[in-house]
Tab-separated table of C-alpha atoms in Angstrom:
chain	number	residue	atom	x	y	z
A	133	UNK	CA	9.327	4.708	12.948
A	134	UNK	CA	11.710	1.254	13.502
A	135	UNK	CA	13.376	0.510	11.125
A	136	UNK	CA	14.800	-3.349	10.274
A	137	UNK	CA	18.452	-3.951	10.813
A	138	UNK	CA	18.601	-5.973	7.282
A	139	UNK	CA	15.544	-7.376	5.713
A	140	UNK	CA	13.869	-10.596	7.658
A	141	UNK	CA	11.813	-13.144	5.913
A	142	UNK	CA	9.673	-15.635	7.594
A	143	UNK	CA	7.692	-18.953	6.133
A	144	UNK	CA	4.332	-20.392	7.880
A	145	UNK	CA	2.245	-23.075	6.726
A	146	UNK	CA	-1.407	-22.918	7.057
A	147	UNK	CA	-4.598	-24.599	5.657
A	148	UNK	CA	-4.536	-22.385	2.883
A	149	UNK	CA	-5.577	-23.305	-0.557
A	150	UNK	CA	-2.512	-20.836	-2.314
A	151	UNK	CA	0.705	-19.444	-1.319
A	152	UNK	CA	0.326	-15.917	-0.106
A	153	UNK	CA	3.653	-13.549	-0.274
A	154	UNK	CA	3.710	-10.195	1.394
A	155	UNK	CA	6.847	-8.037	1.745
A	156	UNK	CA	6.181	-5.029	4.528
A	157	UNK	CA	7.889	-1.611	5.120
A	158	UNK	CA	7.417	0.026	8.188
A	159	UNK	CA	5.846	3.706	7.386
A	160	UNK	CA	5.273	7.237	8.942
A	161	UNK	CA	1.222	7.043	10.231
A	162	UNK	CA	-1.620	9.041	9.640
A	163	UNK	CA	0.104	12.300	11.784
A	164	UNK	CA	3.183	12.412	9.049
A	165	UNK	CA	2.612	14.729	5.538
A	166	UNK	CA	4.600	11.255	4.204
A	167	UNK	CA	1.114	9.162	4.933
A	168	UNK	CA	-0.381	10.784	1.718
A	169	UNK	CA	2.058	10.055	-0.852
A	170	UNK	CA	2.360	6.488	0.273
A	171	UNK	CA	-1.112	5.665	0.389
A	172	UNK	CA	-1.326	7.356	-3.366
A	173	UNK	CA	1.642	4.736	-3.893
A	174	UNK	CA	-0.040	2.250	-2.727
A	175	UNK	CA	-2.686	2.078	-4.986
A	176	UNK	CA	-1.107	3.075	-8.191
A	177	UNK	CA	1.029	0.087	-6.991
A	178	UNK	CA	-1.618	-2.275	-6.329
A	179	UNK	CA	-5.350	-0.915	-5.450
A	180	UNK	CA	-7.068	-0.406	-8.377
A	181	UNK	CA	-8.201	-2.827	-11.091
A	182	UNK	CA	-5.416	-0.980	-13.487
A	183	UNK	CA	-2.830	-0.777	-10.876
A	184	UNK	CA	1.421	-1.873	-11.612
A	185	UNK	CA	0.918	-5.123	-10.041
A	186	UNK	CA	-2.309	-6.231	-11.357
A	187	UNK	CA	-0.743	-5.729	-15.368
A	188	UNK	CA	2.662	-7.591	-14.265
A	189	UNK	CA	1.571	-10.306	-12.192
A	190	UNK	CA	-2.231	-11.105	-13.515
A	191	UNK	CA	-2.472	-9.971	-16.579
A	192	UNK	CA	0.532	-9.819	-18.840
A	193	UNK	CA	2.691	-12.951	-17.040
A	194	UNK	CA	-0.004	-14.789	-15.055
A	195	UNK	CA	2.201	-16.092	-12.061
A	196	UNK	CA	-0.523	-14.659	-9.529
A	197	UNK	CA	-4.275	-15.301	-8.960
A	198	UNK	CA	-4.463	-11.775	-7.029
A	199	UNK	CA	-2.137	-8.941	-5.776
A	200	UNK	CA	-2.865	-6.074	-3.707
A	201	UNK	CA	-1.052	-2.894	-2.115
A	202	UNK	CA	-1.971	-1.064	0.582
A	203	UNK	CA	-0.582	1.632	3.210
A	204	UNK	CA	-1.500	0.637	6.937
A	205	UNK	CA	-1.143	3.643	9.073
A	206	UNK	CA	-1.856	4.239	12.464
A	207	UNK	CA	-1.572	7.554	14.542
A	208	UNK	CA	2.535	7.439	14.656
A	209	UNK	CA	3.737	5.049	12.260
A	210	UNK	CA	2.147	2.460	9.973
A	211	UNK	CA	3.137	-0.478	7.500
A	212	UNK	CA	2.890	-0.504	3.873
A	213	UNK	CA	2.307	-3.721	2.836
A	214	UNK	CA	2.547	-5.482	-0.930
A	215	UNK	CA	0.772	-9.217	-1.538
A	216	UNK	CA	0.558	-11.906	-4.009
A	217	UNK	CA	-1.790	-15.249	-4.317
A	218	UNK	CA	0.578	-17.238	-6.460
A	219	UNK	CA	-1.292	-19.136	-9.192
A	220	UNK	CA	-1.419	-22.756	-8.857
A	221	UNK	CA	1.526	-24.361	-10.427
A	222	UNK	CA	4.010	-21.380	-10.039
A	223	UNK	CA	7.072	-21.272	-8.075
A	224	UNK	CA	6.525	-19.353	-5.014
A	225	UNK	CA	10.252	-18.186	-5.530
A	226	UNK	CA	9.820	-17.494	-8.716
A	227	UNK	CA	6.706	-15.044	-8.211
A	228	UNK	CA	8.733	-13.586	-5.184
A	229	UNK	CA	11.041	-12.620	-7.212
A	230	UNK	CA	8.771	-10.824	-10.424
A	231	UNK	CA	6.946	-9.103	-7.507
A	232	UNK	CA	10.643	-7.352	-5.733
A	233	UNK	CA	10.938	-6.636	-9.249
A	234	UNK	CA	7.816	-4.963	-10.491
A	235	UNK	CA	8.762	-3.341	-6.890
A	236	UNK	CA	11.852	-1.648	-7.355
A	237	UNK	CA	11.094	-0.766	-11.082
A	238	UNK	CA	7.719	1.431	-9.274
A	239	UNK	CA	9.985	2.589	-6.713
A	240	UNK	CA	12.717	3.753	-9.173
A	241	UNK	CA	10.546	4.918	-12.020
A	242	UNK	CA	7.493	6.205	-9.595
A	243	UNK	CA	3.943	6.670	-10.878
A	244	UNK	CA	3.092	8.506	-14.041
A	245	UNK	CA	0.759	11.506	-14.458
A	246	UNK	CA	-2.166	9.790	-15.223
A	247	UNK	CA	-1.941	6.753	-12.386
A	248	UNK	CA	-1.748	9.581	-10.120
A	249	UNK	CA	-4.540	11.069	-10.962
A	250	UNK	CA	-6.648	7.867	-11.102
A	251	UNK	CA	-5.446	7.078	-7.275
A	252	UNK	CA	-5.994	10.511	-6.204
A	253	UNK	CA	-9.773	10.278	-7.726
A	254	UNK	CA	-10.379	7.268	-6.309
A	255	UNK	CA	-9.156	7.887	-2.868
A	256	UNK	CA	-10.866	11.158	-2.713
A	257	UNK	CA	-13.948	9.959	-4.287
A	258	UNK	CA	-14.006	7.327	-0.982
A	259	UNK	CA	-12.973	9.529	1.281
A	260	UNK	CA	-15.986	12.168	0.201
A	261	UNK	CA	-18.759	9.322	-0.349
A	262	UNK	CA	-17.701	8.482	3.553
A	263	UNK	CA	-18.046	11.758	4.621
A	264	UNK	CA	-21.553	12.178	2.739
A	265	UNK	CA	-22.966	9.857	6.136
A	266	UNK	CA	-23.456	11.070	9.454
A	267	UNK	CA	-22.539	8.141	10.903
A	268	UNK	CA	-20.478	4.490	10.022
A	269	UNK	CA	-17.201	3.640	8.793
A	270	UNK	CA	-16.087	7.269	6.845
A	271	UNK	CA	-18.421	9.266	8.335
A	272	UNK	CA	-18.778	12.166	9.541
A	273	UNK	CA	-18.883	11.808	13.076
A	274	UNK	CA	-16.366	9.272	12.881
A	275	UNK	CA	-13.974	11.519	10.753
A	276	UNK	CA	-14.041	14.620	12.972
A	277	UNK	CA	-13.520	12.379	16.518
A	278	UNK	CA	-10.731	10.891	15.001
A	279	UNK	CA	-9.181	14.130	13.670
A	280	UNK	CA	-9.512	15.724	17.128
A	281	UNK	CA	-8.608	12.637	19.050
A	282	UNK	CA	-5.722	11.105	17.301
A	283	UNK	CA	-4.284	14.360	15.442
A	284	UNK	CA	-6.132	17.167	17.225
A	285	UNK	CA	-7.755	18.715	14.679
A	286	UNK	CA	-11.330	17.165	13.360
A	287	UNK	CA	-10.865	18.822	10.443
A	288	UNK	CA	-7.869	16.343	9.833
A	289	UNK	CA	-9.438	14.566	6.681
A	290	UNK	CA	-9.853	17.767	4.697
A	291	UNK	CA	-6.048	18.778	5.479
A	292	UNK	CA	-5.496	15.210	3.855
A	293	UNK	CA	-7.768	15.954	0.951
A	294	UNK	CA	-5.882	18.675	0.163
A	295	UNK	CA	-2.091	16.918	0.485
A	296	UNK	CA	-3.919	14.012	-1.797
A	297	UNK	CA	-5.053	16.801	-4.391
A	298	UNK	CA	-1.306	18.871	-4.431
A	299	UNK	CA	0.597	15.582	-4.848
A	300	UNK	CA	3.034	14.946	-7.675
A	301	UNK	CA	4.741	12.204	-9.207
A	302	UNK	CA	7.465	13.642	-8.182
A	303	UNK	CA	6.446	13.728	-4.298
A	304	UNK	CA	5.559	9.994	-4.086
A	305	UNK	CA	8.549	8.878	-6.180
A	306	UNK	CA	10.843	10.834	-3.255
A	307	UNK	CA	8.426	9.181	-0.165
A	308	UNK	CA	8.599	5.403	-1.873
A	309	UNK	CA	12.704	6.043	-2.541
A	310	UNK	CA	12.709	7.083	1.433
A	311	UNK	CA	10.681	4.456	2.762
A	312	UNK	CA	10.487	1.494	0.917
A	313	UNK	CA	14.309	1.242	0.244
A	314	UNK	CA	14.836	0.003	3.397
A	315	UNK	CA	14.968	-3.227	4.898
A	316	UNK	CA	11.947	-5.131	4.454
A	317	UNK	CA	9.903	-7.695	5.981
A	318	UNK	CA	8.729	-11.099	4.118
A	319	UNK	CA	6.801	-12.930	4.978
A	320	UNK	CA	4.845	-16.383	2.999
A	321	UNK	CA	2.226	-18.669	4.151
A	322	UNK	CA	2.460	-21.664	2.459
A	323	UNK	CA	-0.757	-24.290	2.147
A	324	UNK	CA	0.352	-26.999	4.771
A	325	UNK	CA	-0.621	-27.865	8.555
């Protein structure tokens, strides 16, 4: 997995209506044991409708019209990747700065008992209505080829069921302190040509 020398940032302009921040960590992918406690981290962090991010930035200090987390993975590595729409009015900085914040405070503190268990329900719950279909995005057929092709074994998706259902707090706490404490990537797009 590369790894940054220090962390880079990088500002675009685009005909955009919002700024958009994201700050990026390069990951293990799918073929690493790591890939399951990050994507649980992920959406304690910022994929569910009661996730860290969502109470910070949206709801308790409005500085952001919509955040988001989410864990990228490919076969051998992967990119774990936290956004925010900064609200009209609000310094981009400004929101930057809550978000590395609310950040490190997840990374430090890791998820409680009960976000866990909401992140592993939901992912599982996806990842079993997928495999309920033969065919499609989740499927069945879909799921097994991509087991045997990219990690061969098609039963790859139940190994990760099962690494989803024996995670801890404690396990993603230690894969967020190893990965996402190193150098990171920002990146804004700010409404322009």
């Amino acid at each position: 997995v590369p790894t940054l020398e220090a962390a880079r940032t990088k500002v675009v302009n685009d005909d955009i209506s919002t700024t958009r921040i994201y700050r990026m960590w390069t990951v293990p992918g799918e073929n690493a044991a790591e890939s399951v406690p990050l994507n649980l981290a992920s959406t304690v962090l910022g994929g569910l409708a009661s996730s860290r991010l969502d109470e910070a930035l949206v709801r308790q200090d409005p500085v952001a019209v919509s955040v988001a987390a989410f864990n990228f993975t490919m076969e051998d590595a992967g990119v774990f990747i936290v956004q925010a729409d900064v609200k009209p009015g609000m310094d981009p900085a400004a929101v930057g700065a809550k978000l590395d914040a609310e950040v490190a405070r997840f990374i430090s503190e890791g998820p409680d008992a009960d976000e866990l268990e909401r992140a592993k329900i939901s992912t599982m719950a996806s990842v079993i209505r997928g495999l309920e279909r033969v065919g499609g995005f989740g499927g069945k057929a879909p799921q097994l080829a991509g087991g045997e092709l990219f990690m061969g074994d098609p039963a790859h998706a139940l190994k990760q069921l099962r690494l989803m259902a024996d995670a801890t707090p404690a396990s993603v706490t230690a894969s967020m302190k190893t990965w996402l404490t190193r150098p990171v990537f920002n990146l804004v797009f700010n409404p322009g040509e």
